[in-house]
């Protein structure tokens, strides 16, 4: 019975992640197909000619549409049309705030030149003696930085995201002194696994060159370039 129990748990460890991954992937494909396929003309829908539905057609069409949209927005005419549309949205209450916030989030997360959430660290939270994993976002800027600099006698602050367990997509935005953050060698993905598993999945550690907190540099290159141009 002991061996059967061991074999069962081993099989569960192997089949569980594979099965859940396949299920979520299949669910995503079906969800996109359910939205896109009804919009396709009958002549271009392969389900019209085949006796069985073809999964993934909606996903492929969505990717192609996004590529074409990005290509059109990259030229002068596309940028002008996009700017005109943003001006219209900018005059609509509530909608302009929603659009502006979502646009900034997507630009930050999907920017190739950005350095958002590419480093993990630990800070003392919620009190001294207790430590929590955080994802380093960027240097604290704007009014928050100015007001805190006045209050804290010019301490160098950085913005960090403190994820919650077991859902790392929710959490808290914290502004902490740079010297209070201990940089970790593990990747953000490994840190996320540690948070999701509530400490049960610990990534392997190979001691390397340790970086002092004062050496943490997380300024977004795109932001620095814009500041140089504005200056």
PDB file of C-alpha atoms in Angstrom:
ATOM      1  CA  UNK A   1       0.000   0.000   0.000  1.00  0.00           C
ATOM      2  CA  UNK A   2       2.885   2.331   0.726  1.00  0.00           C
ATOM      3  CA  UNK A   3       4.355   1.812  -2.737  1.00  0.00           C
ATOM      4  CA  UNK A   4       0.960   2.237  -4.388  1.00  0.00           C
ATOM      5  CA  UNK A   5       0.498   5.507  -2.526  1.00  0.00           C
ATOM      6  CA  UNK A   6       3.954   6.688  -3.653  1.00  0.00           C
ATOM      7  CA  UNK A   7       3.257   5.723  -7.262  1.00  0.00           C
ATOM      8  CA  UNK A   8      -0.114   7.490  -7.136  1.00  0.00           C
ATOM      9  CA  UNK A   9       1.369  10.729  -5.778  1.00  0.00           C
ATOM     10  CA  UNK A  10       4.196  10.589  -8.320  1.00  0.00           C
ATOM     11  CA  UNK A  11       1.717  10.155 -11.160  1.00  0.00           C
ATOM     12  CA  UNK A  12      -0.393  12.986  -9.764  1.00  0.00           C
ATOM     13  CA  UNK A  13       2.622  15.304  -9.658  1.00  0.00           C
ATOM     14  CA  UNK A  14       3.390  14.484 -13.301  1.00  0.00           C
ATOM     15  CA  UNK A  15      -0.152  14.480 -14.694  1.00  0.00           C
ATOM     16  CA  UNK A  16      -1.543  17.375 -12.640  1.00  0.00           C
ATOM     17  CA  UNK A  17       0.477  20.274 -14.106  1.00  0.00           C
ATOM     18  CA  UNK A  18       0.245  18.822 -17.628  1.00  0.00           C
ATOM     19  CA  UNK A  19      -3.512  18.327 -17.404  1.00  0.00           C
ATOM     20  CA  UNK A  20      -4.193  21.771 -15.946  1.00  0.00           C
ATOM     21  CA  UNK A  21      -1.955  23.440 -18.549  1.00  0.00           C
ATOM     22  CA  UNK A  22      -3.690  21.636 -21.413  1.00  0.00           C
ATOM     23  CA  UNK A  23      -7.118  22.429 -19.958  1.00  0.00           C
ATOM     24  CA  UNK A  24      -6.392  26.152 -19.570  1.00  0.00           C
ATOM     25  CA  UNK A  25      -4.829  26.346 -23.047  1.00  0.00           C
ATOM     26  CA  UNK A  26      -7.785  24.552 -24.628  1.00  0.00           C
ATOM     27  CA  UNK A  27     -10.242  26.769 -22.724  1.00  0.00           C
ATOM     28  CA  UNK A  28      -8.460  29.907 -23.952  1.00  0.00           C
ATOM     29  CA  UNK A  29      -8.528  28.697 -27.575  1.00  0.00           C
ATOM     30  CA  UNK A  30     -12.229  27.846 -27.353  1.00  0.00           C
ATOM     31  CA  UNK A  31     -13.008  31.209 -25.726  1.00  0.00           C
ATOM     32  CA  UNK A  32     -11.249  33.131 -28.517  1.00  0.00           C
ATOM     33  CA  UNK A  33     -12.872  30.949 -31.191  1.00  0.00           C
ATOM     34  CA  UNK A  34     -16.274  31.611 -29.654  1.00  0.00           C
ATOM     35  CA  UNK A  35     -15.717  35.356 -30.060  1.00  0.00           C
ATOM     36  CA  UNK A  36     -13.996  35.447 -33.455  1.00  0.00           C
ATOM     37  CA  UNK A  37     -15.562  32.637 -35.501  1.00  0.00           C
ATOM     38  CA  UNK A  38     -19.088  34.156 -35.590  1.00  0.00           C
ATOM     39  CA  UNK A  39     -17.542  37.319 -37.073  1.00  0.00           C
ATOM     40  CA  UNK A  40     -15.855  35.489 -39.952  1.00  0.00           C
ATOM     41  CA  UNK A  41     -17.555  35.430 -43.358  1.00  0.00           C
ATOM     42  CA  UNK A  42     -19.070  32.056 -44.180  1.00  0.00           C
ATOM     43  CA  UNK A  43     -16.747  31.585 -47.177  1.00  0.00           C
ATOM     44  CA  UNK A  44     -13.625  32.004 -45.013  1.00  0.00           C
ATOM     45  CA  UNK A  45     -14.751  29.838 -42.123  1.00  0.00           C
ATOM     46  CA  UNK A  46     -13.347  26.291 -42.463  1.00  0.00           C
ATOM     47  CA  UNK A  47     -16.173  24.925 -40.318  1.00  0.00           C
ATOM     48  CA  UNK A  48     -18.469  25.559 -43.297  1.00  0.00           C
ATOM     49  CA  UNK A  49     -16.665  23.031 -45.491  1.00  0.00           C
ATOM     50  CA  UNK A  50     -15.600  20.456 -42.904  1.00  0.00           C
ATOM     51  CA  UNK A  51     -17.862  18.085 -40.949  1.00  0.00           C
ATOM     52  CA  UNK A  52     -16.059  18.964 -37.696  1.00  0.00           C
ATOM     53  CA  UNK A  53     -15.004  22.287 -36.103  1.00  0.00           C
ATOM     54  CA  UNK A  54     -11.381  23.354 -36.476  1.00  0.00           C
ATOM     55  CA  UNK A  55     -10.000  24.666 -33.171  1.00  0.00           C
ATOM     56  CA  UNK A  56      -7.584  27.574 -33.182  1.00  0.00           C
ATOM     57  CA  UNK A  57      -8.921  29.375 -36.237  1.00  0.00           C
ATOM     58  CA  UNK A  58     -10.122  32.287 -34.125  1.00  0.00           C
ATOM     59  CA  UNK A  59      -6.760  32.523 -32.373  1.00  0.00           C
ATOM     60  CA  UNK A  60      -4.866  32.615 -35.686  1.00  0.00           C
ATOM     61  CA  UNK A  61      -7.225  35.230 -37.113  1.00  0.00           C
ATOM     62  CA  UNK A  62      -6.877  37.341 -33.947  1.00  0.00           C
ATOM     63  CA  UNK A  63      -3.084  37.271 -34.166  1.00  0.00           C
ATOM     64  CA  UNK A  64      -3.185  38.256 -37.849  1.00  0.00           C
ATOM     65  CA  UNK A  65      -5.620  41.111 -37.136  1.00  0.00           C
ATOM     66  CA  UNK A  66      -3.411  42.435 -34.330  1.00  0.00           C
ATOM     67  CA  UNK A  67      -0.335  42.306 -36.593  1.00  0.00           C
ATOM     68  CA  UNK A  68      -2.181  44.188 -39.355  1.00  0.00           C
ATOM     69  CA  UNK A  69      -3.473  46.718 -36.817  1.00  0.00           C
ATOM     70  CA  UNK A  70       0.046  47.303 -35.519  1.00  0.00           C
ATOM     71  CA  UNK A  71       1.351  47.702 -39.068  1.00  0.00           C
ATOM     72  CA  UNK A  72      -1.329  50.258 -39.938  1.00  0.00           C
ATOM     73  CA  UNK A  73      -0.733  52.196 -36.713  1.00  0.00           C
ATOM     74  CA  UNK A  74       3.014  52.383 -37.423  1.00  0.00           C
ATOM     75  CA  UNK A  75       2.672  54.639 -40.491  1.00  0.00           C
ATOM     76  CA  UNK A  76       1.790  58.320 -40.627  1.00  0.00           C
ATOM     77  CA  UNK A  77      -1.841  57.807 -41.647  1.00  0.00           C
ATOM     78  CA  UNK A  78      -2.402  55.264 -38.907  1.00  0.00           C
ATOM     79  CA  UNK A  79      -0.834  57.463 -36.247  1.00  0.00           C
ATOM     80  CA  UNK A  80      -2.949  60.417 -37.363  1.00  0.00           C
ATOM     81  CA  UNK A  81      -6.131  58.341 -37.234  1.00  0.00           C
ATOM     82  CA  UNK A  82      -5.160  56.950 -33.830  1.00  0.00           C
ATOM     83  CA  UNK A  83      -4.438  60.429 -32.524  1.00  0.00           C
ATOM     84  CA  UNK A  84      -7.813  61.640 -33.788  1.00  0.00           C
ATOM     85  CA  UNK A  85      -9.562  58.756 -32.071  1.00  0.00           C
ATOM     86  CA  UNK A  86      -7.735  59.441 -28.797  1.00  0.00           C
ATOM     87  CA  UNK A  87      -8.802  63.082 -28.993  1.00  0.00           C
ATOM     88  CA  UNK A  88     -12.422  61.971 -29.266  1.00  0.00           C
ATOM     89  CA  UNK A  89     -12.035  59.616 -26.309  1.00  0.00           C
ATOM     90  CA  UNK A  90     -10.307  62.388 -24.360  1.00  0.00           C
ATOM     91  CA  UNK A  91     -13.509  64.446 -24.469  1.00  0.00           C
ATOM     92  CA  UNK A  92     -15.684  61.638 -23.080  1.00  0.00           C
ATOM     93  CA  UNK A  93     -16.010  61.554 -19.281  1.00  0.00           C
ATOM     94  CA  UNK A  94     -15.243  58.262 -17.498  1.00  0.00           C
ATOM     95  CA  UNK A  95     -14.231  56.631 -20.780  1.00  0.00           C
ATOM     96  CA  UNK A  96     -11.107  58.790 -21.091  1.00  0.00           C
ATOM     97  CA  UNK A  97      -9.930  57.829 -17.600  1.00  0.00           C
ATOM     98  CA  UNK A  98     -10.504  54.133 -18.273  1.00  0.00           C
ATOM     99  CA  UNK A  99      -8.769  54.259 -21.656  1.00  0.00           C
ATOM    100  CA  UNK A 100      -5.811  56.282 -20.366  1.00  0.00           C
ATOM    101  CA  UNK A 101      -5.217  53.930 -17.441  1.00  0.00           C
ATOM    102  CA  UNK A 102      -5.473  50.764 -19.527  1.00  0.00           C
ATOM    103  CA  UNK A 103      -3.196  52.212 -22.208  1.00  0.00           C
ATOM    104  CA  UNK A 104      -0.481  53.038 -19.677  1.00  0.00           C
ATOM    105  CA  UNK A 105      -0.714  49.546 -18.163  1.00  0.00           C
ATOM    106  CA  UNK A 106      -0.432  47.820 -21.553  1.00  0.00           C
ATOM    107  CA  UNK A 107       2.431  50.070 -22.677  1.00  0.00           C
ATOM    108  CA  UNK A 108       4.340  49.367 -19.468  1.00  0.00           C
ATOM    109  CA  UNK A 109       3.769  45.609 -19.406  1.00  0.00           C
ATOM    110  CA  UNK A 110       4.279  44.940 -23.131  1.00  0.00           C
ATOM    111  CA  UNK A 111       7.117  47.397 -23.758  1.00  0.00           C
ATOM    112  CA  UNK A 112      10.240  45.627 -25.032  1.00  0.00           C
ATOM    113  CA  UNK A 113      12.504  48.377 -23.735  1.00  0.00           C
ATOM    114  CA  UNK A 114      10.923  48.435 -20.282  1.00  0.00           C
ATOM    115  CA  UNK A 115      12.418  46.830 -17.219  1.00  0.00           C
ATOM    116  CA  UNK A 116       9.184  46.358 -15.272  1.00  0.00           C
ATOM    117  CA  UNK A 117       9.035  43.369 -12.971  1.00  0.00           C
ATOM    118  CA  UNK A 118      12.360  41.942 -14.118  1.00  0.00           C
ATOM    119  CA  UNK A 119      13.846  41.830 -10.624  1.00  0.00           C
ATOM    120  CA  UNK A 120      12.656  40.436  -7.321  1.00  0.00           C
ATOM    121  CA  UNK A 121      13.609  41.456  -3.828  1.00  0.00           C
ATOM    122  CA  UNK A 122      12.596  41.205  -0.182  1.00  0.00           C
ATOM    123  CA  UNK A 123      11.594  43.911   2.273  1.00  0.00           C
ATOM    124  CA  UNK A 124      10.530  43.991   5.900  1.00  0.00           C
ATOM    125  CA  UNK A 125       6.717  43.912   5.772  1.00  0.00           C
ATOM    126  CA  UNK A 126       4.267  44.353   7.475  1.00  0.00           C
ATOM    127  CA  UNK A 127       6.602  45.027  10.414  1.00  0.00           C
ATOM    128  CA  UNK A 128      10.265  44.653  11.298  1.00  0.00           C
ATOM    129  CA  UNK A 129      11.325  41.044  11.602  1.00  0.00           C
ATOM    130  CA  UNK A 130       8.833  39.838   8.980  1.00  0.00           C
ATOM    131  CA  UNK A 131       9.966  39.639   5.357  1.00  0.00           C
ATOM    132  CA  UNK A 132       7.983  39.618   2.113  1.00  0.00           C
ATOM    133  CA  UNK A 133       8.861  39.116  -1.547  1.00  0.00           C
ATOM    134  CA  UNK A 134       8.341  42.115  -3.833  1.00  0.00           C
ATOM    135  CA  UNK A 135       8.723  42.779  -7.542  1.00  0.00           C
ATOM    136  CA  UNK A 136      10.690  45.902  -8.389  1.00  0.00           C
ATOM    137  CA  UNK A 137       8.770  48.200 -10.714  1.00  0.00           C
ATOM    138  CA  UNK A 138      10.525  51.528 -11.261  1.00  0.00           C
ATOM    139  CA  UNK A 139      11.955  54.558  -9.505  1.00  0.00           C
ATOM    140  CA  UNK A 140       9.330  56.548  -7.622  1.00  0.00           C
ATOM    141  CA  UNK A 141       8.468  59.658  -9.620  1.00  0.00           C
ATOM    142  CA  UNK A 142       6.073  62.565  -9.831  1.00  0.00           C
ATOM    143  CA  UNK A 143       4.183  64.100  -6.944  1.00  0.00           C
ATOM    144  CA  UNK A 144       4.583  61.007  -4.741  1.00  0.00           C
ATOM    145  CA  UNK A 145       8.373  61.203  -4.989  1.00  0.00           C
ATOM    146  CA  UNK A 146       8.409  64.958  -4.384  1.00  0.00           C
ATOM    147  CA  UNK A 147       6.185  64.801  -1.306  1.00  0.00           C
ATOM    148  CA  UNK A 148       7.987  61.805   0.186  1.00  0.00           C
ATOM    149  CA  UNK A 149      11.388  63.380  -0.477  1.00  0.00           C
ATOM    150  CA  UNK A 150      10.311  66.382   1.571  1.00  0.00           C
ATOM    151  CA  UNK A 151       8.956  64.171   4.332  1.00  0.00           C
ATOM    152  CA  UNK A 152      11.873  61.714   4.454  1.00  0.00           C
ATOM    153  CA  UNK A 153      14.721  64.189   3.939  1.00  0.00           C
ATOM    154  CA  UNK A 154      15.459  63.144   0.361  1.00  0.00           C
ATOM    155  CA  UNK A 155      15.573  59.349   0.725  1.00  0.00           C
ATOM    156  CA  UNK A 156      15.908  57.602  -2.641  1.00  0.00           C
ATOM    157  CA  UNK A 157      12.636  55.720  -3.147  1.00  0.00           C
ATOM    158  CA  UNK A 158      11.611  52.935  -5.510  1.00  0.00           C
ATOM    159  CA  UNK A 159       8.164  51.563  -6.341  1.00  0.00           C
ATOM    160  CA  UNK A 160       7.646  47.874  -5.611  1.00  0.00           C
ATOM    161  CA  UNK A 161       4.713  45.503  -6.019  1.00  0.00           C
ATOM    162  CA  UNK A 162       4.030  43.132  -3.127  1.00  0.00           C
ATOM    163  CA  UNK A 163       2.054  40.113  -4.432  1.00  0.00           C
ATOM    164  CA  UNK A 164      -0.374  38.091  -2.335  1.00  0.00           C
ATOM    165  CA  UNK A 165      -0.614  34.318  -1.908  1.00  0.00           C
ATOM    166  CA  UNK A 166      -1.827  32.306  -3.775  1.00  0.00           C
ATOM    167  CA  UNK A 167      -2.869  34.912  -6.374  1.00  0.00           C
ATOM    168  CA  UNK A 168       0.187  37.013  -7.311  1.00  0.00           C
ATOM    169  CA  UNK A 169      -1.849  39.237  -9.649  1.00  0.00           C
ATOM    170  CA  UNK A 170      -3.308  41.025  -6.623  1.00  0.00           C
ATOM    171  CA  UNK A 171      -1.221  42.836  -4.072  1.00  0.00           C
ATOM    172  CA  UNK A 172      -0.026  46.199  -2.829  1.00  0.00           C
ATOM    173  CA  UNK A 173       1.933  49.058  -4.376  1.00  0.00           C
ATOM    174  CA  UNK A 174       4.590  50.251  -1.919  1.00  0.00           C
ATOM    175  CA  UNK A 175       7.074  53.123  -2.057  1.00  0.00           C
ATOM    176  CA  UNK A 176      10.152  52.119  -0.065  1.00  0.00           C
ATOM    177  CA  UNK A 177      13.690  53.484   0.377  1.00  0.00           C
ATOM    178  CA  UNK A 178      16.152  51.859  -1.997  1.00  0.00           C
ATOM    179  CA  UNK A 179      18.405  50.872   0.891  1.00  0.00           C
ATOM    180  CA  UNK A 180      15.590  48.825   2.486  1.00  0.00           C
ATOM    181  CA  UNK A 181      15.278  46.470  -0.492  1.00  0.00           C
ATOM    182  CA  UNK A 182      17.444  43.341  -0.628  1.00  0.00           C
ATOM    183  CA  UNK A 183      17.835  42.226  -4.226  1.00  0.00           C
ATOM    184  CA  UNK A 184      17.375  38.506  -4.917  1.00  0.00           C
ATOM    185  CA  UNK A 185      19.279  36.449  -7.469  1.00  0.00           C
ATOM    186  CA  UNK A 186      16.183  34.410  -8.399  1.00  0.00           C
ATOM    187  CA  UNK A 187      14.121  35.416 -11.416  1.00  0.00           C
ATOM    188  CA  UNK A 188      10.687  36.989 -11.184  1.00  0.00           C
ATOM    189  CA  UNK A 189       9.186  33.702 -12.410  1.00  0.00           C
ATOM    190  CA  UNK A 190      10.850  31.748  -9.586  1.00  0.00           C
ATOM    191  CA  UNK A 191       9.752  34.366  -7.069  1.00  0.00           C
ATOM    192  CA  UNK A 192       6.181  34.102  -8.376  1.00  0.00           C
ATOM    193  CA  UNK A 193       6.294  30.314  -7.969  1.00  0.00           C
ATOM    194  CA  UNK A 194       7.466  30.773  -4.392  1.00  0.00           C
ATOM    195  CA  UNK A 195       4.562  33.124  -3.692  1.00  0.00           C
ATOM    196  CA  UNK A 196       1.928  30.985  -5.438  1.00  0.00           C
ATOM    197  CA  UNK A 197       3.013  27.806  -3.633  1.00  0.00           C
ATOM    198  CA  UNK A 198       3.065  29.578  -0.240  1.00  0.00           C
ATOM    199  CA  UNK A 199       6.732  28.732   0.149  1.00  0.00           C
ATOM    200  CA  UNK A 200       6.431  25.054  -0.795  1.00  0.00           C
ATOM    201  CA  UNK A 201       8.271  25.428  -4.129  1.00  0.00           C
ATOM    202  CA  UNK A 202      11.706  26.864  -3.434  1.00  0.00           C
ATOM    203  CA  UNK A 203      13.973  27.532  -6.445  1.00  0.00           C
ATOM    204  CA  UNK A 204      17.541  26.198  -6.250  1.00  0.00           C
ATOM    205  CA  UNK A 205      20.098  28.714  -5.071  1.00  0.00           C
ATOM    206  CA  UNK A 206      23.695  29.023  -6.216  1.00  0.00           C
ATOM    207  CA  UNK A 207      25.556  31.750  -4.319  1.00  0.00           C
ATOM    208  CA  UNK A 208      26.964  34.326  -6.701  1.00  0.00           C
ATOM    209  CA  UNK A 209      27.983  37.940  -6.683  1.00  0.00           C
ATOM    210  CA  UNK A 210      25.862  39.787  -4.152  1.00  0.00           C
ATOM    211  CA  UNK A 211      24.583  43.213  -5.053  1.00  0.00           C
ATOM    212  CA  UNK A 212      24.158  45.869  -2.414  1.00  0.00           C
ATOM    213  CA  UNK A 213      20.758  47.548  -2.187  1.00  0.00           C
ATOM    214  CA  UNK A 214      22.359  50.828  -3.203  1.00  0.00           C
ATOM    215  CA  UNK A 215      23.374  49.248  -6.517  1.00  0.00           C
ATOM    216  CA  UNK A 216      19.807  48.467  -7.557  1.00  0.00           C
ATOM    217  CA  UNK A 217      19.108  50.233 -10.842  1.00  0.00           C
ATOM    218  CA  UNK A 218      15.596  49.739 -12.168  1.00  0.00           C
ATOM    219  CA  UNK A 219      14.903  52.940 -14.061  1.00  0.00           C
ATOM    220  CA  UNK A 220      12.908  52.211 -17.186  1.00  0.00           C
ATOM    221  CA  UNK A 221      15.161  52.976 -20.200  1.00  0.00           C
ATOM    222  CA  UNK A 222      12.181  54.305 -22.135  1.00  0.00           C
ATOM    223  CA  UNK A 223      11.393  56.723 -19.313  1.00  0.00           C
ATOM    224  CA  UNK A 224      15.007  57.850 -19.109  1.00  0.00           C
ATOM    225  CA  UNK A 225      15.058  58.464 -22.872  1.00  0.00           C
ATOM    226  CA  UNK A 226      11.858  60.514 -22.683  1.00  0.00           C
ATOM    227  CA  UNK A 227      13.266  62.557 -19.811  1.00  0.00           C
ATOM    228  CA  UNK A 228      16.406  63.265 -21.820  1.00  0.00           C
ATOM    229  CA  UNK A 229      14.346  64.398 -24.796  1.00  0.00           C
ATOM    230  CA  UNK A 230      12.063  66.541 -22.593  1.00  0.00           C
ATOM    231  CA  UNK A 231      15.078  68.055 -20.854  1.00  0.00           C
TER     232      UNK A 231
END
